[in-house]
Amino acid sequence: MSDLPQLSAERVHELDRAHVFHSWSAQAQIDPLPIASASGVRFTDYDGREFLDFSSQLVNVNIGYQHPRLVAAIQQQVARMATLAPGFAYDMRSEAARMIAERAPGDLDHVFFTNGGAEANENALRMARVHTGRHKVLAAYRSYHGATAGAIALTGDPRRWASEPGMPGVVRYWGPHLYRSAFHASTPQEECERALQHLRDLVAVEGPSTIAAIILESVVGTNGVLVPPDGYLAGVREICDEHGIVMIADEVMSGFARCGEWFAIQRWGVTPDLITFAKGVNSGYVPLGGVVVSQRIRDTFADRPYPGGLTYQGHPLACASAVASMRIFEDEGVIEHSRRVGEEVIGPELARIAERHPSVGEIRGMATFWALELVRDPSTREPLVPYNATGDAAKPMAAFAVACKERGLWPFVHMNRTHVVPPCVISDEDARTGLAILDEALEVADSFVV
């Protein structure tokens, strides 16, 4: 006899509306779709409608749904030890830490586990402040770092606004984004040079001796899949080294195969002081995140206590799933596959799609991490919907999303962009199927072009 009830779609919906308080939502204006099952790169509702997932849920199901080896690892772990307090040493946490450290760049040899990405960024910031004895942190406008108090204060997009005034000491900067350059640049090299000079100027006027950290997403995620120009991350590293500032690379979304590397920053041969991770480390099968810590910062806490911790950090089930996930990545060539499918299928197909649709202002990305910037006017680059649009103003993007879903594709839509972020294991055939649906749905977006 099972203690888990079997609920109908109607009952699931009824209970959701009666008792569940949803994130980032006006509660009376949402109608969540009940999902019955998921497998591979698809999920299915109670009516049997199947959706090809071009969102990887929240860009975290990198390994796909219900991978049998990952499910089995969790089952094995729960059967022998379901939970343990973080003050003990135990095999799966030790092994997970070793595996992550060995795959991280440079001397990032230590792992502080958390339950997710926001907590990882909170603790990275705390480490940087205690390590340096300084309080300011430079964070980009086009960024998202999580919804806890410190992480949302670091965040540079409108999700921050309702939580202000927030944590003091955050200073904003513009990161590189050539298509919508804040620096009037016309080439990637100009954008890189001017973005770095802007950062240097901010450091100078804020006072280098007051700045604990510069935090950035190695490849910006929900704010547009912004791939940094060559030389930018190395330039940030140089600024940090010059002034004793901690460089924090937020890889919560971009890590673990999403960009075709263990950590996206390895693409540019740069080693930060701290890397935050979550999502793809175990595809969200059990909540897990963490901070990969350099030797220098670890040494700060050799003889002084680190002032932070979490009841469930390094949870046995989560760590066992991470160990199994990393082994699957290697055995099945997931990182290499993600890189190849981006280079050979997604990138070329998106380039052809962009040529056919006036609503596509730009495509950008790498591996299984892409975005299409949708515009109302290709000549002026006016976004298809205004910044942070809601209600009627957001209808063009809403109509595009509906067109995708009606055709069996679940898109990732944010502001005036649609992101192509399927599970990193997606086959060439499924990628082409999804892109063909995207191609059709973009005709809806084209209808709004002036």
Coordinates of N, CA and C in Angstrom, one line a residue, residues 100-270:
I100 N 33.6 17.8 -8.1 CA 33.4 19.2 -8.5 C 34.7 19.9 -8.5
A101 N 35.5 19.8 -7.4 CA 36.8 20.5 -7.3 C 37.7 20.1 -8.4
E102 N 37.8 18.8 -8.8 CA 38.7 18.4 -9.8 C 38.2 18.9 -11.2
R103 N 37.0 19.3 -11.4 CA 36.5 19.8 -12.6 C 36.5 21.3 -12.7
A104 N 36.7 21.9 -11.6 CA 36.8 23.4 -11.5 C 38.2 23.9 -12.0
P105 N 38.3 25.1 -12.4 CA 39.6 25.6 -12.8 C 40.5 25.9 -11.7
G106 N 41.8 26.0 -12.0 CA 42.8 26.5 -11.0 C 42.8 25.8 -9.7
D107 N 42.9 26.6 -8.6 CA 43.0 26.0 -7.2 C 41.7 26.1 -6.5
L108 N 40.6 26.1 -7.2 CA 39.3 26.1 -6.6 C 39.0 24.6 -6.1
D109 N 39.5 24.3 -5.0 CA 39.6 22.9 -4.5 C 38.6 22.6 -3.4
H110 N 37.8 23.5 -3.0 CA 36.9 23.3 -1.8 C 35.5 23.7 -2.2
V111 N 34.5 22.9 -1.6 CA 33.1 23.2 -2.0 C 32.3 23.4 -0.7
F112 N 31.6 24.5 -0.7 CA 30.6 24.8 0.3 C 29.2 24.5 -0.3
F113 N 28.6 23.5 0.2 CA 27.3 23.1 -0.4 C 26.1 24.0 0.2
T114 N 25.2 24.2 -0.7 CA 23.9 24.9 -0.4 C 22.8 24.1 -0.9
N115 N 21.5 24.7 -0.8 CA 20.4 24.0 -1.3 C 20.0 24.5 -2.7
G116 N 20.6 25.6 -3.2 CA 20.3 26.1 -4.5 C 21.2 27.3 -4.8
G117 N 20.9 27.9 -6.0 CA 21.8 29.0 -6.5 C 21.7 30.3 -5.7
A118 N 20.6 30.7 -5.2 CA 20.5 31.9 -4.4 C 21.3 31.8 -3.2
E119 N 21.2 30.7 -2.5 CA 22.0 30.5 -1.2 C 23.5 30.5 -1.6
A120 N 23.8 29.9 -2.7 CA 25.2 29.9 -3.1 C 25.8 31.3 -3.3
N121 N 25.0 32.2 -4.0 CA 25.5 33.6 -4.1 C 25.5 34.3 -2.8
E122 N 24.5 34.1 -2.0 CA 24.6 34.7 -0.6 C 25.9 34.3 0.1
N123 N 26.2 33.1 0.1 CA 27.4 32.7 0.8 C 28.7 33.1 0.1
A124 N 28.7 33.1 -1.2 CA 29.9 33.7 -1.9 C 30.1 35.1 -1.5
L125 N 29.1 35.9 -1.5 CA 29.2 37.3 -1.1 C 29.7 37.4 0.4
R126 N 29.2 36.6 1.3 CA 29.6 36.6 2.7 C 31.1 36.3 2.7
M127 N 31.5 35.2 2.0 CA 32.9 34.8 2.0 C 33.8 36.0 1.5
A128 N 33.4 36.6 0.5 CA 34.2 37.7 -0.1 C 34.3 38.9 0.9
R129 N 33.2 39.2 1.6 CA 33.3 40.3 2.5 C 34.1 40.0 3.7
V130 N 34.0 38.8 4.3 CA 34.8 38.5 5.4 C 36.3 38.4 5.0
H131 N 36.5 37.8 3.9 CA 37.9 37.6 3.4 C 38.6 38.9 3.2
T132 N 37.9 39.9 2.6 CA 38.6 41.2 2.3 C 38.4 42.2 3.4
G133 N 37.4 42.0 4.3 CA 37.1 43.1 5.3 C 36.5 44.3 4.6
R134 N 36.0 44.2 3.4 CA 35.3 45.3 2.7 C 33.8 45.0 2.6
H135 N 33.0 46.0 2.2 CA 31.6 45.7 2.1 C 31.0 45.9 0.8
K136 N 31.5 46.6 -0.2 CA 30.9 46.9 -1.4 C 31.0 45.7 -2.4
V137 N 30.0 45.6 -3.2 CA 30.1 44.6 -4.3 C 29.6 45.2 -5.6
L138 N 30.3 45.0 -6.7 CA 29.8 45.5 -8.0 C 29.1 44.4 -8.7
A139 N 27.8 44.7 -9.1 CA 26.9 43.7 -9.7 C 26.3 44.3 -11.0
A140 N 26.1 43.6 -12.0 CA 25.7 44.1 -13.3 C 24.2 44.4 -13.3
Y141 N 23.8 45.3 -14.2 CA 22.4 45.6 -14.4 C 21.7 44.4 -15.0
R142 N 22.2 43.9 -16.1 CA 21.6 42.7 -16.8 C 22.0 41.4 -16.1
S143 N 21.4 41.1 -15.0 CA 21.8 40.0 -14.2 C 20.6 39.5 -13.3
Y144 N 20.7 38.2 -13.0 CA 19.9 37.6 -12.0 C 20.7 36.7 -11.1
H145 N 20.6 36.9 -9.8 CA 21.4 36.1 -8.9 C 20.6 35.3 -7.8
G146 N 19.3 35.4 -7.9 CA 18.5 34.7 -6.9 C 17.5 35.6 -6.2
A147 N 16.6 35.0 -5.4 CA 15.5 35.8 -4.7 C 15.6 35.9 -3.2
T148 N 16.7 35.4 -2.6 CA 16.9 35.7 -1.2 C 17.4 37.1 -1.0
A149 N 17.4 37.6 0.2 CA 17.6 39.0 0.5 C 18.9 39.6 -0.2
G150 N 20.0 38.9 0.0 CA 21.2 39.4 -0.6 C 21.3 39.2 -2.1
A151 N 20.9 38.0 -2.5 CA 20.9 37.7 -3.9 C 20.0 38.6 -4.8
I152 N 18.9 38.9 -4.2 CA 18.0 39.8 -5.0 C 18.5 41.2 -5.0
A153 N 19.3 41.6 -4.0 CA 19.9 42.9 -4.0 C 21.0 43.0 -5.1
L154 N 21.7 41.8 -5.3 CA 22.7 41.8 -6.3 C 22.1 41.8 -7.7
T155 N 20.8 41.3 -7.8 CA 20.2 41.1 -9.1 C 20.0 42.5 -9.8
G156 N 20.2 42.5 -11.1 CA 20.1 43.8 -11.8 C 18.9 44.0 -12.7
D157 N 17.9 43.1 -12.6 CA 16.7 43.2 -13.4 C 15.5 43.5 -12.6
P158 N 14.3 43.7 -13.2 CA 13.1 44.2 -12.4 C 12.7 43.3 -11.3
R159 N 13.1 42.1 -11.2 CA 12.7 41.3 -10.1 C 13.2 41.8 -8.8
R160 N 14.2 42.7 -8.8 CA 14.7 43.3 -7.6 C 13.8 44.4 -7.1
W161 N 13.1 45.1 -7.9 CA 12.4 46.4 -7.6 C 11.6 46.3 -6.3
A162 N 10.7 45.2 -6.3 CA 9.8 45.1 -5.1 C 10.4 44.9 -3.8
S163 N 11.7 44.5 -3.8 CA 12.4 44.2 -2.6 C 13.3 45.3 -2.1
E164 N 13.2 46.4 -2.8 CA 14.1 47.6 -2.4 C 13.3 48.4 -1.4
P165 N 14.1 49.1 -0.5 CA 15.5 49.1 -0.4 C 16.1 47.8 0.1
G166 N 17.2 47.4 -0.5 CA 17.8 46.1 -0.1 C 19.1 46.3 0.6
M167 N 19.9 45.2 0.5 CA 21.2 45.2 1.2 C 22.1 46.4 0.7
P168 N 22.7 47.1 1.6 CA 23.5 48.2 1.2 C 24.9 47.7 0.7
G169 N 25.5 48.6 -0.1 CA 26.8 48.3 -0.6 C 26.9 47.8 -2.0
V170 N 25.7 47.6 -2.7 CA 25.7 47.1 -4.0 C 25.9 48.3 -5.0
V171 N 26.8 48.2 -5.9 CA 27.1 49.2 -6.9 C 26.8 48.6 -8.3
R172 N 26.1 49.2 -9.2 CA 25.7 48.7 -10.5 C 26.7 49.0 -11.5
Y173 N 26.9 48.1 -12.5 CA 27.7 48.4 -13.7 C 27.0 47.8 -14.9
W174 N 27.4 48.3 -16.1 CA 26.9 47.7 -17.3 C 27.9 46.7 -17.8
G175 N 27.5 45.5 -18.1 CA 28.3 44.5 -18.7 C 28.2 44.6 -20.2
P176 N 29.0 43.9 -21.0 CA 29.0 44.0 -22.4 C 27.8 43.4 -23.0
H177 N 27.2 44.0 -24.0 CA 26.1 43.5 -24.8 C 26.0 44.4 -26.1
L178 N 26.8 43.9 -27.1 CA 27.0 44.7 -28.3 C 25.7 45.1 -29.0
Y179 N 24.7 44.2 -29.0 CA 23.5 44.5 -29.8 C 22.8 45.7 -29.1
R180 N 22.9 45.9 -27.8 CA 22.3 47.0 -27.1 C 23.3 47.7 -26.3
S181 N 24.4 48.1 -26.9 CA 25.6 48.6 -26.2 C 25.3 49.8 -25.4
A182 N 25.7 49.8 -24.2 CA 25.7 51.0 -23.3 C 26.9 51.9 -23.6
F183 N 27.8 51.5 -24.5 CA 29.0 52.2 -24.7 C 29.2 52.7 -26.2
H184 N 28.1 52.6 -26.9 CA 28.1 53.1 -28.3 C 29.2 52.4 -29.1
A185 N 29.4 51.1 -28.8 CA 30.4 50.4 -29.5 C 29.9 49.8 -30.8
S186 N 30.8 49.5 -31.8 CA 30.3 49.0 -33.1 C 31.0 47.6 -33.4
T187 N 31.9 47.2 -32.6 CA 32.6 45.9 -32.7 C 32.7 45.2 -31.4
P188 N 32.9 43.9 -31.4 CA 33.1 43.2 -30.1 C 34.3 43.7 -29.4
Q189 N 35.4 44.0 -30.1 CA 36.6 44.5 -29.4 C 36.3 45.8 -28.7
E190 N 35.6 46.8 -29.4 CA 35.3 48.0 -28.8 C 34.4 47.8 -27.6
E191 N 33.4 46.9 -27.7 CA 32.5 46.7 -26.6 C 33.3 46.2 -25.4
C192 N 34.2 45.2 -25.6 CA 35.0 44.7 -24.6 C 35.9 45.8 -23.9
E193 N 36.6 46.6 -24.7 CA 37.5 47.6 -24.2 C 36.7 48.6 -23.4
R194 N 35.6 49.1 -23.9 CA 34.8 50.1 -23.3 C 34.1 49.6 -22.0
A195 N 33.6 48.4 -22.0 CA 33.0 47.8 -20.8 C 34.0 47.7 -19.7
L196 N 35.2 47.3 -20.1 CA 36.3 47.1 -19.0 C 36.7 48.5 -18.5
Q197 N 36.8 49.5 -19.4 CA 37.1 50.8 -18.9 C 36.1 51.4 -18.0
H198 N 34.8 51.1 -18.4 CA 33.7 51.5 -17.5 C 33.8 50.9 -16.1
L199 N 34.2 49.6 -16.1 CA 34.3 48.9 -14.8 C 35.5 49.5 -14.0
R200 N 36.6 49.8 -14.7 CA 37.8 50.4 -14.1 C 37.4 51.8 -13.5
D201 N 36.7 52.6 -14.2 CA 36.3 53.9 -13.7 C 35.4 53.8 -12.5
L202 N 34.5 52.8 -12.5 CA 33.6 52.6 -11.3 C 34.5 52.2 -10.1
V203 N 35.4 51.3 -10.3 CA 36.3 50.9 -9.2 C 37.0 52.1 -8.6
A204 N 37.5 52.9 -9.5 CA 38.3 54.1 -9.1 C 37.4 55.1 -8.2
V205 N 36.2 55.4 -8.7 CA 35.4 56.4 -8.0 C 34.7 55.8 -6.8
E206 N 34.5 54.5 -6.7 CA 33.9 53.9 -5.5 C 35.0 53.6 -4.5
G207 N 36.2 53.6 -4.9 CA 37.3 53.3 -3.9 C 37.7 51.9 -3.9
P208 N 38.8 51.5 -4.5 CA 39.1 50.0 -4.5 C 39.2 49.4 -3.2
S209 N 39.6 50.2 -2.2 CA 39.8 49.6 -0.8 C 38.5 49.3 -0.1
T210 N 37.4 49.7 -0.8 CA 36.0 49.5 -0.2 C 35.3 48.3 -0.9
I211 N 35.9 47.8 -1.9 CA 35.1 46.8 -2.8 C 35.6 45.4 -2.5
A212 N 34.6 44.6 -2.0 CA 34.9 43.2 -1.7 C 34.9 42.3 -2.9
A213 N 34.0 42.5 -3.8 CA 33.8 41.6 -4.9 C 33.2 42.2 -6.1
I214 N 33.5 41.7 -7.3 CA 32.8 41.9 -8.5 C 32.1 40.5 -8.8
I215 N 30.8 40.6 -9.0 CA 30.1 39.3 -9.3 C 29.5 39.5 -10.7
L216 N 29.6 38.4 -11.5 CA 29.1 38.4 -12.8 C 28.6 37.0 -13.2
E217 N 27.7 36.9 -14.1 CA 27.4 35.6 -14.7 C 28.4 35.4 -15.8
S218 N 29.1 34.2 -15.8 CA 30.0 34.0 -16.9 C 29.4 34.2 -18.3
V219 N 28.3 33.6 -18.4 CA 27.4 33.9 -19.6 C 26.1 34.3 -19.0
V220 N 25.6 35.5 -19.2 CA 24.4 36.0 -18.6 C 23.2 35.1 -19.1
G221 N 22.4 34.8 -18.1 CA 21.3 33.8 -18.4 C 20.0 34.4 -18.8
T222 N 19.0 34.6 -17.8 CA 17.7 35.0 -18.2 C 17.7 36.4 -18.7
N223 N 18.7 37.2 -18.6 CA 18.7 38.5 -19.1 C 19.3 38.6 -20.5
G224 N 19.3 37.4 -21.2 CA 19.5 37.5 -22.6 C 20.5 36.5 -23.2
V225 N 21.1 35.6 -22.5 CA 22.2 34.7 -22.9 C 23.2 35.6 -23.6
L226 N 23.9 36.4 -22.8 CA 24.9 37.3 -23.3 C 26.2 36.7 -23.2
V227 N 26.8 36.3 -24.3 CA 28.1 35.6 -24.3 C 29.2 36.8 -24.3
P228 N 30.1 36.8 -23.3 CA 31.0 37.9 -23.2 C 32.0 37.9 -24.4
P229 N 32.4 39.1 -24.9 CA 33.4 39.1 -25.9 C 34.7 38.6 -25.4
D230 N 35.5 38.0 -26.3 CA 36.8 37.5 -25.9 C 37.6 38.6 -25.2
G231 N 38.2 38.3 -24.1 CA 39.1 39.2 -23.4 C 38.4 39.9 -22.2
Y232 N 37.0 39.8 -22.2 CA 36.3 40.6 -21.1 C 36.5 39.9 -19.8
L233 N 36.3 38.6 -19.7 CA 36.5 38.0 -18.4 C 37.9 38.0 -17.9
A234 N 38.9 37.9 -18.8 CA 40.3 38.1 -18.4 C 40.5 39.5 -17.9
G235 N 39.9 40.5 -18.5 CA 40.0 41.8 -18.1 C 39.5 42.1 -16.7
V236 N 38.3 41.5 -16.4 CA 37.7 41.6 -15.1 C 38.7 40.9 -14.0
R237 N 39.2 39.8 -14.4 CA 40.2 39.1 -13.5 C 41.4 40.0 -13.3
E238 N 41.9 40.7 -14.3 CA 43.0 41.6 -14.1 C 42.7 42.8 -13.1
I239 N 41.5 43.3 -13.3 CA 41.0 44.4 -12.4 C 41.0 43.9 -11.0
C240 N 40.4 42.7 -10.8 CA 40.3 42.2 -9.4 C 41.7 41.9 -8.8
D241 N 42.6 41.4 -9.6 CA 44.0 41.1 -9.1 C 44.7 42.4 -8.7
E242 N 44.5 43.5 -9.5 CA 45.1 44.7 -9.3 C 44.7 45.3 -7.9
H243 N 43.5 45.1 -7.5 CA 42.9 45.8 -6.4 C 42.6 44.9 -5.2
G244 N 42.9 43.6 -5.3 CA 42.6 42.7 -4.2 C 41.1 42.5 -4.1
I245 N 40.4 42.5 -5.2 CA 38.9 42.3 -5.2 C 38.7 40.8 -5.5
V246 N 37.7 40.2 -4.9 CA 37.3 38.8 -5.1 C 36.4 38.8 -6.4
M247 N 36.8 37.9 -7.3 CA 36.0 37.7 -8.5 C 35.1 36.5 -8.3
I248 N 33.7 36.8 -8.4 CA 32.7 35.7 -8.2 C 32.1 35.5 -9.6
A249 N 32.2 34.2 -10.0 CA 31.5 33.8 -11.3 C 30.3 33.0 -10.9
D250 N 29.1 33.6 -11.2 CA 27.8 32.9 -11.0 C 27.6 32.0 -12.2
E251 N 27.7 30.7 -11.9 CA 27.5 29.7 -13.0 C 26.3 28.8 -12.7
V252 N 25.4 29.4 -11.9 CA 24.2 28.6 -11.5 C 23.5 28.1 -12.8
M253 N 23.4 28.9 -13.8 CA 22.7 28.5 -15.0 C 23.6 28.1 -16.1
S254 N 24.8 28.6 -16.2 CA 25.7 28.4 -17.3 C 26.6 27.2 -17.1
G255 N 26.7 26.6 -15.9 CA 27.6 25.5 -15.7 C 27.0 24.2 -16.0
F256 N 27.9 23.1 -15.9 CA 27.5 21.7 -16.1 C 26.9 21.4 -17.4
A257 N 27.6 21.7 -18.5 CA 27.3 21.3 -19.8 C 26.5 22.3 -20.6
R258 N 25.8 23.2 -19.9 CA 24.9 24.2 -20.6 C 25.7 25.0 -21.6
C259 N 26.9 25.3 -21.4 CA 27.7 26.1 -22.3 C 28.8 25.2 -23.0
G260 N 28.7 23.9 -22.8 CA 29.6 23.0 -23.5 C 30.9 22.8 -22.7
E261 N 30.9 23.1 -21.4 CA 32.0 23.0 -20.5 C 31.5 22.6 -19.1
W262 N 32.4 22.1 -18.3 CA 31.9 21.9 -16.9 C 31.5 23.2 -16.3
F263 N 32.4 24.2 -16.4 CA 32.0 25.6 -16.0 C 32.3 26.5 -17.2
A264 N 31.3 27.4 -17.5 CA 31.4 28.2 -18.7 C 32.7 29.0 -18.8
I265 N 33.2 29.5 -17.7 CA 34.3 30.4 -17.7 C 35.6 29.7 -18.2
Q266 N 35.6 28.3 -18.2 CA 36.7 27.6 -18.7 C 36.9 27.8 -20.2
R267 N 35.8 28.2 -20.9 CA 35.9 28.5 -22.3 C 36.9 29.6 -22.6
W268 N 37.1 30.5 -21.6 CA 38.0 31.6 -21.8 C 39.3 31.5 -21.0
G269 N 39.5 30.4 -20.3 CA 40.7 30.1 -19.6 C 40.9 31.0 -18.4
V270 N 39.9 31.4 -17.8 CA 39.9 32.4 -16.6 C 39.6 31.6 -15.4

